[in-house]
Amino acid sequence: MRSSLSVLVYSSNANTRAEVLRAAGTRLAADLPPITWRECATLPALLRTLDRDHIDACVLDAESTPAGGMGVCRQIKNEVFRCPPVLLLIARPQDAWLAGWSQADDTLTSPVDPLACAASLAALLRARPARPAGS
């Protein structure tokens, strides 16, 4: 088992990023390694991080500005080779159909419920494809 999993959280709002980090914590489940969090507040920072670093999963805030998480999700799903699974933070359950358009792997409504956040993120991390040797 790897020593840690890398999860990127993207939001233009520092409070939202902190809320996700507090909700999920650093250990999602006993069968998963601890989480190393990467925070991005802008689309360019997110794209650089995905290009430069290995990321096991992403949590994207649909309410980010100027680049919202739904559009960002669709962009990275279509442009990033071996795009990590994406958990999309949405404001209302009714936005789930837009999350489907964005190709998100799962959704979570705001405010973030710690149990739901940990369960969704753990499921995405367990289901992700095996990391290729040398990456």
GROMACS .gro file of N, CA, C and O in nm:
model
  540
    1MET      N    1   0.084  -0.118   0.000
    1MET     CA    2   0.000   0.000   0.000
    1MET      C    3   0.088   0.124   0.000
    1MET      O    4   0.190   0.128   0.067
    2ARG      N    5   0.045   0.226  -0.078
    2ARG     CA    6   0.122   0.350  -0.082
    2ARG      C    7   0.115   0.422   0.052
    2ARG      O    8   0.024   0.403   0.131
    3SER      N    9   0.213   0.509   0.074
    3SER     CA   10   0.220   0.578   0.203
    3SER      C   11   0.114   0.686   0.218
    3SER      O   12   0.074   0.718   0.330
    4SER      N   13   0.067   0.746   0.108
    4SER     CA   14  -0.040   0.845   0.116
    4SER      C   15  -0.110   0.858  -0.019
    4SER      O   16  -0.055   0.820  -0.122
    5LEU      N   17  -0.229   0.915  -0.016
    5LEU     CA   18  -0.306   0.945  -0.137
    5LEU      C   19  -0.312   1.096  -0.149
    5LEU      O   20  -0.327   1.167  -0.049
    6SER      N   21  -0.302   1.145  -0.271
    6SER     CA   22  -0.303   1.288  -0.296
    6SER      C   23  -0.440   1.332  -0.348
    6SER      O   24  -0.485   1.282  -0.452
    7VAL      N   25  -0.505   1.422  -0.275
    7VAL     CA   26  -0.637   1.471  -0.315
    7VAL      C   27  -0.629   1.623  -0.331
    7VAL      O   28  -0.582   1.693  -0.242
    8LEU      N   29  -0.676   1.670  -0.445
    8LEU     CA   30  -0.676   1.812  -0.476
    8LEU      C   31  -0.815   1.868  -0.447
    8LEU      O   32  -0.915   1.810  -0.488
    9VAL      N   33  -0.820   1.979  -0.376
    9VAL     CA   34  -0.947   2.049  -0.354
    9VAL      C   35  -0.937   2.186  -0.422
    9VAL      O   36  -0.841   2.259  -0.402
   10TYR      N   37  -1.036   2.214  -0.509
   10TYR     CA   38  -1.038   2.338  -0.586
   10TYR      C   39  -1.160   2.421  -0.547
   10TYR      O   40  -1.273   2.374  -0.557
   11SER      N   41  -1.135   2.542  -0.504
   11SER     CA   42  -1.241   2.640  -0.478
   11SER      C   43  -1.176   2.778  -0.472
   11SER      O   44  -1.067   2.793  -0.417
   12SER      N   45  -1.246   2.876  -0.525
   12SER     CA   46  -1.197   3.013  -0.514
   12SER      C   47  -1.221   3.067  -0.373
   12SER      O   48  -1.167   3.170  -0.336
   13ASN      N   49  -1.297   2.994  -0.294
   13ASN     CA   50  -1.331   3.036  -0.158
   13ASN      C   51  -1.248   2.956  -0.058
   13ASN      O   52  -1.264   2.835  -0.045
   14ALA      N   53  -1.162   3.024   0.016
   14ALA     CA   54  -1.076   2.957   0.114
   14ALA      C   55  -1.158   2.887   0.222
   14ALA      O   56  -1.119   2.780   0.272
   15ASN      N   57  -1.273   2.944   0.259
   15ASN     CA   58  -1.359   2.881   0.359
   15ASN      C   59  -1.415   2.748   0.310
   15ASN      O   60  -1.427   2.653   0.388
   16THR      N   61  -1.448   2.740   0.183
   16THR     CA   62  -1.500   2.615   0.126
   16THR      C   63  -1.390   2.509   0.124
   16THR      O   64  -1.415   2.393   0.160
   17ARG      N   65  -1.268   2.548   0.085
   17ARG     CA   66  -1.157   2.453   0.087
   17ARG      C   67  -1.135   2.401   0.229
   17ARG      O   68  -1.120   2.280   0.252
   18ALA      N   69  -1.137   2.491   0.327
   18ALA     CA   70  -1.117   2.452   0.467
   18ALA      C   71  -1.230   2.360   0.514
   18ALA      O   72  -1.205   2.264   0.589
   19GLU      N   73  -1.352   2.387   0.471
   19GLU     CA   74  -1.466   2.304   0.509
   19GLU      C   75  -1.449   2.160   0.459
   19GLU      O   76  -1.474   2.064   0.532
   20VAL      N   77  -1.403   2.145   0.336
   20VAL     CA   78  -1.379   2.011   0.279
   20VAL      C   79  -1.268   1.941   0.356
   20VAL      O   80  -1.281   1.823   0.392
   21LEU      N   81  -1.158   2.010   0.381
   21LEU     CA   82  -1.047   1.950   0.454
   21LEU      C   83  -1.089   1.907   0.595
   21LEU      O   84  -1.053   1.798   0.639
   22ARG      N   85  -1.165   1.991   0.663
   22ARG     CA   86  -1.214   1.956   0.798
   22ARG      C   87  -1.309   1.836   0.792
   22ARG      O   88  -1.303   1.748   0.877
   23ALA      N   89  -1.396   1.835   0.693
   23ALA     CA   90  -1.497   1.729   0.682
   23ALA      C   91  -1.432   1.593   0.654
   23ALA      O   92  -1.468   1.493   0.716
   24ALA      N   93  -1.338   1.590   0.562
   24ALA     CA   94  -1.277   1.463   0.523
   24ALA      C   95  -1.163   1.423   0.615
   24ALA      O   96  -1.139   1.304   0.637
   25GLY      N   97  -1.091   1.520   0.665
   25GLY     CA   98  -0.977   1.489   0.751
   25GLY      C   99  -0.860   1.431   0.672
   25GLY      O  100  -0.852   1.447   0.550
   26THR      N  101  -0.772   1.363   0.740
   26THR     CA  102  -0.653   1.308   0.674
   26THR      C  103  -0.658   1.157   0.661
   26THR      O  104  -0.571   1.098   0.599
   27ARG      N  105  -0.759   1.094   0.720
   27ARG     CA  106  -0.772   0.947   0.711
   27ARG      C  107  -0.918   0.913   0.687
   27ARG      O  108  -1.000   0.927   0.776
   28LEU      N  109  -0.950   0.870   0.565
   28LEU     CA  110  -1.089   0.843   0.529
   28LEU      C  111  -1.141   0.710   0.581
   28LEU      O  112  -1.256   0.697   0.617
   29ALA      N  113  -1.053   0.609   0.580
   29ALA     CA  114  -1.094   0.475   0.620
   29ALA      C  115  -0.970   0.395   0.656
   29ALA      O  116  -0.859   0.425   0.609
   30ALA      N  117  -0.989   0.291   0.736
   30ALA     CA  118  -0.877   0.209   0.782
   30ALA      C  119  -0.805   0.138   0.668
   30ALA      O  120  -0.684   0.113   0.677
   31ASP      N  121  -0.876   0.108   0.559
   31ASP     CA  122  -0.814   0.036   0.448
   31ASP      C  123  -0.746   0.127   0.346
   31ASP      O  124  -0.690   0.080   0.248
   32LEU      N  125  -0.749   0.257   0.370
   32LEU     CA  126  -0.685   0.353   0.279
   32LEU      C  127  -0.572   0.426   0.349
   32LEU      O  128  -0.581   0.455   0.468
   33PRO      N  129  -0.466   0.460   0.273
   33PRO     CA  130  -0.358   0.539   0.332
   33PRO      C  131  -0.407   0.679   0.369
   33PRO      O  132  -0.513   0.723   0.322
   34PRO      N  133  -0.331   0.752   0.448
   34PRO     CA  134  -0.369   0.891   0.481
   34PRO      C  135  -0.375   0.978   0.356
   34PRO      O  136  -0.316   0.945   0.252
   35ILE      N  137  -0.443   1.091   0.369
   35ILE     CA  138  -0.459   1.187   0.260
   35ILE      C  139  -0.354   1.297   0.273
   35ILE      O  140  -0.332   1.351   0.380
   36THR      N  141  -0.294   1.330   0.160
   36THR     CA  142  -0.213   1.451   0.147
   36THR      C  143  -0.296   1.546   0.062
   36THR      O  144  -0.330   1.514  -0.053
   37TRP      N  145  -0.334   1.660   0.117
   37TRP     CA  146  -0.421   1.755   0.048
   37TRP      C  147  -0.340   1.854  -0.034
   37TRP      O  148  -0.237   1.902   0.010
   38ARG      N  149  -0.390   1.886  -0.153
   38ARG     CA  150  -0.338   1.994  -0.236
   38ARG      C  151  -0.452   2.091  -0.257
   38ARG      O  152  -0.560   2.050  -0.296
   39GLU      N  153  -0.430   2.219  -0.231
   39GLU     CA  154  -0.534   2.320  -0.246
   39GLU      C  155  -0.504   2.408  -0.366
   39GLU      O  156  -0.390   2.452  -0.384
   40CYS      N  157  -0.608   2.437  -0.445
   40CYS     CA  158  -0.597   2.529  -0.559
   40CYS      C  159  -0.715   2.624  -0.556
   40CYS      O  160  -0.829   2.582  -0.537
   41ALA      N  161  -0.685   2.753  -0.577
   41ALA     CA  162  -0.790   2.856  -0.577
   41ALA      C  163  -0.821   2.906  -0.717
   41ALA      O  164  -0.921   2.975  -0.736
   42THR      N  165  -0.738   2.871  -0.815
   42THR     CA  166  -0.758   2.920  -0.951
   42THR      C  167  -0.746   2.805  -1.050
   42THR      O  168  -0.680   2.704  -1.022
   43LEU      N  169  -0.808   2.823  -1.167
   43LEU     CA  170  -0.799   2.722  -1.271
   43LEU      C  171  -0.655   2.700  -1.318
   43LEU      O  172  -0.611   2.585  -1.330
   44PRO      N  173  -0.576   2.806  -1.342
   44PRO     CA  174  -0.437   2.782  -1.383
   44PRO      C  175  -0.357   2.699  -1.280
   44PRO      O  176  -0.280   2.610  -1.317
   45ALA      N  177  -0.379   2.726  -1.152
   45ALA     CA  178  -0.309   2.649  -1.048
   45ALA      C  179  -0.353   2.502  -1.051
   45ALA      O  180  -0.271   2.412  -1.038
   46LEU      N  181  -0.482   2.479  -1.068
   46LEU     CA  182  -0.533   2.343  -1.076
   46LEU      C  183  -0.472   2.268  -1.195
   46LEU      O  184  -0.425   2.155  -1.181
   47LEU      N  185  -0.472   2.331  -1.312
   47LEU     CA  186  -0.418   2.266  -1.432
   47LEU      C  187  -0.269   2.238  -1.418
   47LEU      O  188  -0.221   2.131  -1.458
   48ARG      N  189  -0.193   2.331  -1.359
   48ARG     CA  190  -0.049   2.308  -1.334
   48ARG      C  191  -0.029   2.190  -1.240
   48ARG      O  192   0.058   2.105  -1.263
   49THR      N  193  -0.109   2.184  -1.135
   49THR     CA  194  -0.096   2.076  -1.038
   49THR      C  195  -0.128   1.941  -1.101
   49THR      O  196  -0.055   1.843  -1.080
   50LEU      N  197  -0.235   1.934  -1.180
   50LEU     CA  198  -0.270   1.809  -1.247
   50LEU      C  199  -0.163   1.767  -1.347
   50LEU      O  200  -0.139   1.648  -1.366
   51ASP      N  201  -0.101   1.864  -1.410
   51ASP     CA  202   0.004   1.834  -1.508
   51ASP      C  203   0.134   1.791  -1.442
   51ASP      O  204   0.203   1.702  -1.490
   52ARG      N  205   0.166   1.851  -1.329
   52ARG     CA  206   0.296   1.831  -1.265
   52ARG      C  207   0.298   1.717  -1.163
   52ARG      O  208   0.396   1.647  -1.149
   53ASP      N  209   0.189   1.700  -1.090
   53ASP     CA  210   0.187   1.607  -0.977
   53ASP      C  211   0.089   1.493  -1.001
   53ASP      O  212  -0.008   1.508  -1.075
   54HIS      N  213   0.112   1.382  -0.933
   54HIS     CA  214   0.014   1.273  -0.937
   54HIS      C  215  -0.096   1.307  -0.835
   54HIS      O  216  -0.069   1.328  -0.718
   55ILE      N  217  -0.218   1.309  -0.884
   55ILE     CA  218  -0.335   1.337  -0.799
   55ILE      C  219  -0.426   1.215  -0.808
   55ILE      O  220  -0.459   1.168  -0.917
   56ASP      N  221  -0.467   1.163  -0.693
   56ASP     CA  222  -0.551   1.044  -0.690
   56ASP      C  223  -0.700   1.075  -0.703
   56ASP      O  224  -0.777   0.992  -0.749
   57ALA      N  225  -0.742   1.194  -0.661
   57ALA     CA  226  -0.882   1.235  -0.672
   57ALA      C  227  -0.889   1.387  -0.658
   57ALA      O  228  -0.798   1.450  -0.603
   58CYS      N  229  -0.998   1.443  -0.709
   58CYS     CA  230  -1.022   1.588  -0.699
   58CYS      C  231  -1.158   1.614  -0.635
   58CYS      O  232  -1.254   1.540  -0.659
   59VAL      N  233  -1.165   1.720  -0.557
   59VAL     CA  234  -1.291   1.773  -0.506
   59VAL      C  235  -1.301   1.913  -0.564
   59VAL      O  236  -1.216   1.999  -0.537
   60LEU      N  237  -1.403   1.936  -0.648
   60LEU     CA  238  -1.419   2.065  -0.716
   60LEU      C  239  -1.545   2.134  -0.669
   60LEU      O  240  -1.652   2.072  -0.660
   61ASP      N  241  -1.535   2.263  -0.640
   61ASP     CA  242  -1.647   2.344  -0.596
   61ASP      C  243  -1.719   2.402  -0.718
   61ASP      O  244  -1.662   2.482  -0.792
   62ALA      N  245  -1.845   2.362  -0.736
   62ALA     CA  246  -1.923   2.411  -0.850
   62ALA      C  247  -1.946   2.561  -0.844
   62ALA      O  248  -1.968   2.625  -0.947
   63GLU      N  249  -1.937   2.620  -0.724
   63GLU     CA  250  -1.963   2.763  -0.707
   63GLU      C  251  -1.839   2.850  -0.720
   63GLU      O  252  -1.846   2.971  -0.697
   64SER      N  253  -1.725   2.793  -0.757
   64SER     CA  254  -1.602   2.873  -0.773
   64SER      C  255  -1.620   2.977  -0.882
   64SER      O  256  -1.696   2.956  -0.977
   65THR      N  257  -1.548   3.087  -0.867
   65THR     CA  258  -1.550   3.192  -0.970
   65THR      C  259  -1.407   3.232  -1.000
   65THR      O  260  -1.322   3.225  -0.913
   66PRO      N  261  -1.374   3.272  -1.119
   66PRO     CA  262  -1.461   3.281  -1.235
   66PRO      C  263  -1.482   3.146  -1.306
   66PRO      O  264  -1.572   3.133  -1.388
   67ALA      N  265  -1.401   3.047  -1.277
   67ALA     CA  266  -1.416   2.916  -1.341
   67ALA      C  267  -1.486   2.821  -1.243
   67ALA      O  268  -1.427   2.777  -1.145
   68GLY      N  269  -1.612   2.790  -1.270
   68GLY     CA  270  -1.690   2.703  -1.183
   68GLY      C  271  -1.647   2.558  -1.194
   68GLY      O  272  -1.597   2.513  -1.298
   69GLY      N  273  -1.667   2.484  -1.088
   69GLY     CA  274  -1.623   2.345  -1.083
   69GLY      C  275  -1.687   2.255  -1.186
   69GLY      O  276  -1.625   2.157  -1.230
   70MET      N  277  -1.809   2.285  -1.230
   70MET     CA  278  -1.873   2.199  -1.331
   70MET      C  279  -1.801   2.210  -1.465
   70MET      O  280  -1.769   2.109  -1.528
   71GLY      N  281  -1.775   2.332  -1.507
   71GLY     CA  282  -1.702   2.352  -1.632
   71GLY      C  283  -1.560   2.301  -1.623
   71GLY      O  284  -1.507   2.241  -1.717
   72VAL      N  285  -1.497   2.321  -1.508
   72VAL     CA  286  -1.361   2.272  -1.486
   72VAL      C  287  -1.359   2.120  -1.492
   72VAL      O  288  -1.271   2.060  -1.555
   73CYS      N  289  -1.458   2.057  -1.431
   73CYS     CA  290  -1.466   1.911  -1.433
   73CYS      C  291  -1.477   1.860  -1.576
   73CYS      O  292  -1.403   1.770  -1.616
   74ARG      N  293  -1.567   1.917  -1.652
   74ARG     CA  294  -1.583   1.874  -1.792
   74ARG      C  295  -1.454   1.895  -1.870
   74ARG      O  296  -1.414   1.811  -1.950
   75GLN      N  297  -1.388   2.008  -1.847
   75GLN     CA  298  -1.262   2.036  -1.916
   75GLN      C  299  -1.156   1.932  -1.883
   75GLN      O  300  -1.094   1.876  -1.972
   76ILE      N  301  -1.134   1.904  -1.754
   76ILE     CA  302  -1.026   1.812  -1.719
   76ILE      C  303  -1.060   1.668  -1.760
   76ILE      O  304  -0.971   1.592  -1.797
   77LYS      N  305  -1.189   1.631  -1.754
   77LYS     CA  306  -1.228   1.496  -1.796
   77LYS      C  307  -1.200   1.475  -1.944
   77LYS      O  308  -1.171   1.363  -1.986
   78ASN      N  309  -1.205   1.584  -2.024
   78ASN     CA  310  -1.181   1.573  -2.167
   78ASN      C  311  -1.038   1.605  -2.208
   78ASN      O  312  -0.998   1.572  -2.320
   79GLU      N  313  -0.960   1.668  -2.122
   79GLU     CA  314  -0.827   1.714  -2.161
   79GLU      C  315  -0.712   1.652  -2.083
   79GLU      O  316  -0.599   1.654  -2.131
   80VAL      N  317  -0.736   1.600  -1.965
   80VAL     CA  318  -0.627   1.547  -1.882
   80VAL      C  319  -0.617   1.397  -1.900
   80VAL      O  320  -0.714   1.324  -1.873
   81PHE      N  321  -0.502   1.351  -1.944
   81PHE     CA  322  -0.479   1.208  -1.961
   81PHE      C  323  -0.484   1.141  -1.825
   81PHE      O  324  -0.423   1.187  -1.730
   82ARG      N  325  -0.559   1.032  -1.816
   82ARG     CA  326  -0.580   0.961  -1.690
   82ARG      C  327  -0.631   1.056  -1.580
   82ARG      O  328  -0.576   1.061  -1.469
   83CYS      N  329  -0.734   1.129  -1.615
   83CYS     CA  330  -0.794   1.224  -1.519
   83CYS      C  331  -0.837   1.150  -1.394
   83CYS      O  332  -0.900   1.044  -1.401
   84PRO      N  333  -0.802   1.204  -1.278
   84PRO     CA  334  -0.845   1.139  -1.153
   84PRO      C  335  -0.996   1.150  -1.137
   84PRO      O  336  -1.060   1.235  -1.197
   85PRO      N  337  -1.054   1.065  -1.052
   85PRO     CA  338  -1.197   1.078  -1.026
   85PRO      C  339  -1.227   1.213  -0.959
   85PRO      O  340  -1.144   1.267  -0.887
   86VAL      N  341  -1.348   1.262  -0.987
   86VAL     CA  342  -1.388   1.395  -0.938
   86VAL      C  343  -1.513   1.385  -0.853
   86VAL      O  344  -1.615   1.329  -0.895
   87LEU      N  345  -1.505   1.443  -0.734
   87LEU     CA  346  -1.619   1.463  -0.645
   87LEU      C  347  -1.657   1.610  -0.659
   87LEU      O  348  -1.574   1.698  -0.631
   88LEU      N  349  -1.777   1.637  -0.706
   88LEU     CA  350  -1.821   1.774  -0.732
   88LEU      C  351  -1.909   1.824  -0.619
   88LEU      O  352  -2.010   1.761  -0.585
   89LEU      N  353  -1.869   1.934  -0.558
   89LEU     CA  354  -1.944   1.996  -0.450
   89LEU      C  355  -2.047   2.090  -0.513
   89LEU      O  356  -2.012   2.187  -0.580
   90ILE      N  357  -2.176   2.055  -0.494
   90ILE     CA  358  -2.285   2.134  -0.554
   90ILE      C  359  -2.367   2.202  -0.446
   90ILE      O  360  -2.371   2.156  -0.332
   91ALA      N  361  -2.434   2.312  -0.483
   91ALA     CA  362  -2.511   2.390  -0.386
   91ALA      C  363  -2.646   2.328  -0.356
   91ALA      O  364  -2.697   2.341  -0.245
   92ARG      N  365  -2.707   2.263  -0.457
   92ARG     CA  366  -2.842   2.209  -0.441
   92ARG      C  367  -2.850   2.069  -0.502
   92ARG      O  368  -2.787   2.045  -0.604
   93PRO      N  369  -2.927   1.980  -0.443
   93PRO     CA  370  -2.942   1.847  -0.503
   93PRO      C  371  -2.993   1.853  -0.648
   93PRO      O  372  -2.962   1.767  -0.729
   94GLN      N  373  -3.071   1.957  -0.680
   94GLN     CA  374  -3.125   1.973  -0.815
   94GLN      C  375  -3.015   1.994  -0.919
   94GLN      O  376  -3.038   1.983  -1.039
   95ASP      N  377  -2.894   2.030  -0.876
   95ASP     CA  378  -2.783   2.052  -0.968
   95ASP      C  379  -2.716   1.921  -1.011
   95ASP      O  380  -2.622   1.922  -1.091
   96ALA      N  381  -2.762   1.808  -0.959
   96ALA     CA  382  -2.699   1.680  -0.992
   96ALA      C  383  -2.703   1.650  -1.142
   96ALA      O  384  -2.610   1.590  -1.195
   97TRP      N  385  -2.807   1.692  -1.212
   97TRP     CA  386  -2.812   1.665  -1.356
   97TRP      C  387  -2.701   1.741  -1.430
   97TRP      O  388  -2.644   1.689  -1.525
   98LEU      N  389  -2.667   1.861  -1.382
   98LEU     CA  390  -2.555   1.935  -1.442
   98LEU      C  391  -2.423   1.867  -1.410
   98LEU      O  392  -2.330   1.868  -1.491
   99ALA      N  393  -2.414   1.808  -1.293
   99ALA     CA  394  -2.293   1.733  -1.257
   99ALA      C  395  -2.275   1.615  -1.351
   99ALA      O  396  -2.162   1.580  -1.386
  100GLY      N  397  -2.386   1.554  -1.393
  100GLY     CA  398  -2.378   1.446  -1.493
  100GLY      C  399  -2.321   1.498  -1.625
  100GLY      O  400  -2.237   1.433  -1.687
  101TRP      N  401  -2.366   1.615  -1.667
  101TRP     CA  402  -2.313   1.676  -1.789
  101TRP      C  403  -2.163   1.702  -1.774
  101TRP      O  404  -2.085   1.684  -1.868
  102SER      N  405  -2.121   1.741  -1.654
  102SER     CA  406  -1.980   1.775  -1.633
  102SER      C  407  -1.889   1.652  -1.624
  102SER      O  408  -1.770   1.665  -1.620
  103GLN      N  409  -1.951   1.533  -1.621
  103GLN     CA  410  -1.880   1.405  -1.614
  103GLN      C  411  -1.819   1.378  -1.475
  103GLN      O  412  -1.725   1.301  -1.462
  104ALA      N  413  -1.875   1.442  -1.372
  104ALA     CA  414  -1.829   1.417  -1.236
  104ALA      C  415  -1.857   1.272  -1.198
  104ALA      O  416  -1.956   1.214  -1.241
  105ASP      N  417  -1.770   1.216  -1.117
  105ASP     CA  418  -1.786   1.077  -1.073
  105ASP      C  419  -1.885   1.065  -0.958
  105ASP      O  420  -1.947   0.960  -0.940
  106ASP      N  421  -1.900   1.172  -0.880
  106ASP     CA  422  -1.995   1.173  -0.769
  106ASP      C  423  -2.019   1.318  -0.730
  106ASP      O  424  -1.943   1.408  -0.768
  107THR      N  425  -2.125   1.340  -0.652
  107THR     CA  426  -2.156   1.475  -0.605
  107THR      C  427  -2.174   1.475  -0.454
  107THR      O  428  -2.201   1.371  -0.393
  108LEU      N  429  -2.159   1.592  -0.398
  108LEU     CA  430  -2.176   1.616  -0.256
  108LEU      C  431  -2.240   1.754  -0.243
  108LEU      O  432  -2.197   1.847  -0.310
  109THR      N  433  -2.345   1.765  -0.162
  109THR     CA  434  -2.409   1.896  -0.148
  109THR      C  435  -2.346   1.975  -0.033
  109THR      O  436  -2.292   1.919   0.061
  110SER      N  437  -2.356   2.105  -0.047
  110SER     CA  438  -2.305   2.198   0.052
  110SER      C  439  -2.421   2.238   0.143
  110SER      O  440  -2.533   2.252   0.094
  111PRO      N  441  -2.402   2.254   0.272
  111PRO     CA  442  -2.276   2.241   0.345
  111PRO      C  443  -2.231   2.094   0.350
  111PRO      O  444  -2.312   2.002   0.344
  112VAL      N  445  -2.102   2.076   0.363
  112VAL     CA  446  -2.041   1.944   0.353
  112VAL      C  447  -2.069   1.862   0.479
  112VAL      O  448  -2.038   1.903   0.590
  113ASP      N  449  -2.130   1.746   0.458
  113ASP     CA  450  -2.153   1.651   0.567
  113ASP      C  451  -2.027   1.564   0.579
  113ASP      O  452  -1.988   1.498   0.481
  114PRO      N  453  -1.961   1.562   0.694
  114PRO     CA  454  -1.835   1.487   0.708
  114PRO      C  455  -1.847   1.339   0.673
  114PRO      O  456  -1.759   1.284   0.606
  115LEU      N  457  -1.954   1.273   0.716
  115LEU     CA  458  -1.968   1.130   0.687
  115LEU      C  459  -1.988   1.105   0.538
  115LEU      O  460  -1.927   1.015   0.481
  116ALA      N  461  -2.072   1.186   0.474
  116ALA     CA  462  -2.095   1.171   0.331
  116ALA      C  463  -1.969   1.203   0.251
  116ALA      O  464  -1.937   1.134   0.154
  117CYS      N  465  -1.897   1.305   0.293
  117CYS     CA  466  -1.773   1.343   0.224
  117CYS      C  467  -1.670   1.230   0.232
  117CYS      O  468  -1.614   1.189   0.131
  118ALA      N  469  -1.648   1.178   0.351
  118ALA     CA  470  -1.550   1.070   0.368
  118ALA      C  471  -1.591   0.945   0.291
  118ALA      O  472  -1.509   0.882   0.224
  119ALA      N  473  -1.721   0.911   0.297
  119ALA     CA  474  -1.769   0.791   0.227
  119ALA      C  475  -1.755   0.805   0.075
  119ALA      O  476  -1.709   0.712   0.007
  120SER      N  477  -1.794   0.921   0.019
  120SER     CA  478  -1.785   0.943  -0.126
  120SER      C  479  -1.641   0.942  -0.173
  120SER      O  480  -1.607   0.878  -0.273
  121LEU      N  481  -1.556   1.013  -0.101
  121LEU     CA  482  -1.415   1.021  -0.139
  121LEU      C  483  -1.348   0.885  -0.127
  121LEU      O  484  -1.272   0.844  -0.216
  122ALA      N  485  -1.377   0.811  -0.022
  122ALA     CA  486  -1.320   0.678  -0.004
  122ALA      C  487  -1.363   0.585  -0.118
  122ALA      O  488  -1.282   0.510  -0.172
  123ALA      N  489  -1.490   0.590  -0.156
  123ALA     CA  490  -1.540   0.506  -0.265
  123ALA      C  491  -1.469   0.540  -0.396
  123ALA      O  492  -1.430   0.449  -0.472
  124LEU      N  493  -1.450   0.668  -0.424
  124LEU     CA  494  -1.380   0.708  -0.546
  124LEU      C  495  -1.235   0.659  -0.545
  124LEU      O  496  -1.184   0.613  -0.647
  125LEU      N  497  -1.171   0.671  -0.431
  125LEU     CA  498  -1.030   0.630  -0.422
  125LEU      C  499  -1.015   0.478  -0.432
  125LEU      O  500  -0.920   0.429  -0.492
  126ARG      N  501  -1.108   0.404  -0.378
  126ARG     CA  502  -1.103   0.258  -0.389
  126ARG      C  503  -1.127   0.212  -0.533
  126ARG      O  504  -1.071   0.112  -0.575
  127ALA      N  505  -1.211   0.284  -0.607
  127ALA     CA  506  -1.250   0.243  -0.742
  127ALA      C  507  -1.156   0.293  -0.850
  127ALA      O  508  -1.169   0.252  -0.966
  128ARG      N  509  -1.063   0.382  -0.815
  128ARG     CA  510  -0.977   0.440  -0.919
  128ARG      C  511  -0.888   0.332  -0.979
  128ARG      O  512  -0.854   0.235  -0.912
  129PRO      N  513  -0.847   0.351  -1.105
  129PRO     CA  514  -0.756   0.254  -1.167
  129PRO      C  515  -0.622   0.251  -1.093
  129PRO      O  516  -0.581   0.350  -1.033
  130ALA      N  517  -0.557   0.138  -1.100
  130ALA     CA  518  -0.426   0.124  -1.036
  130ALA      C  519  -0.329   0.223  -1.099
  130ALA      O  520  -0.333   0.249  -1.219
  131ARG      N  521  -0.244   0.278  -1.016
  131ARG     CA  522  -0.143   0.373  -1.062
  131ARG      C  523  -0.036   0.298  -1.142
  131ARG      O  524   0.021   0.201  -1.093
  132PRO      N  525  -0.008   0.342  -1.266
  132PRO     CA  526   0.092   0.274  -1.348
  132PRO      C  527   0.231   0.283  -1.285
  132PRO      O  528   0.264   0.379  -1.217
  133ALA      N  529   0.312   0.180  -1.306
  133ALA     CA  530   0.448   0.180  -1.254
  133ALA      C  531   0.525   0.297  -1.311
  133ALA      O  532   0.512   0.332  -1.427
  134GLY      N  533   0.603   0.362  -1.225
  134GLY     CA  534   0.687   0.473  -1.268
  134GLY      C  535   0.616   0.606  -1.272
  134GLY      O  536   0.672   0.706  -1.314
  135SER      N  537   0.488   0.613  -1.230
  135SER     CA  538   0.423   0.745  -1.230
  135SER      C  539   0.405   0.797  -1.092
  135SER      O  540   0.416   0.737  -0.995
   0.00000   0.00000   0.00000
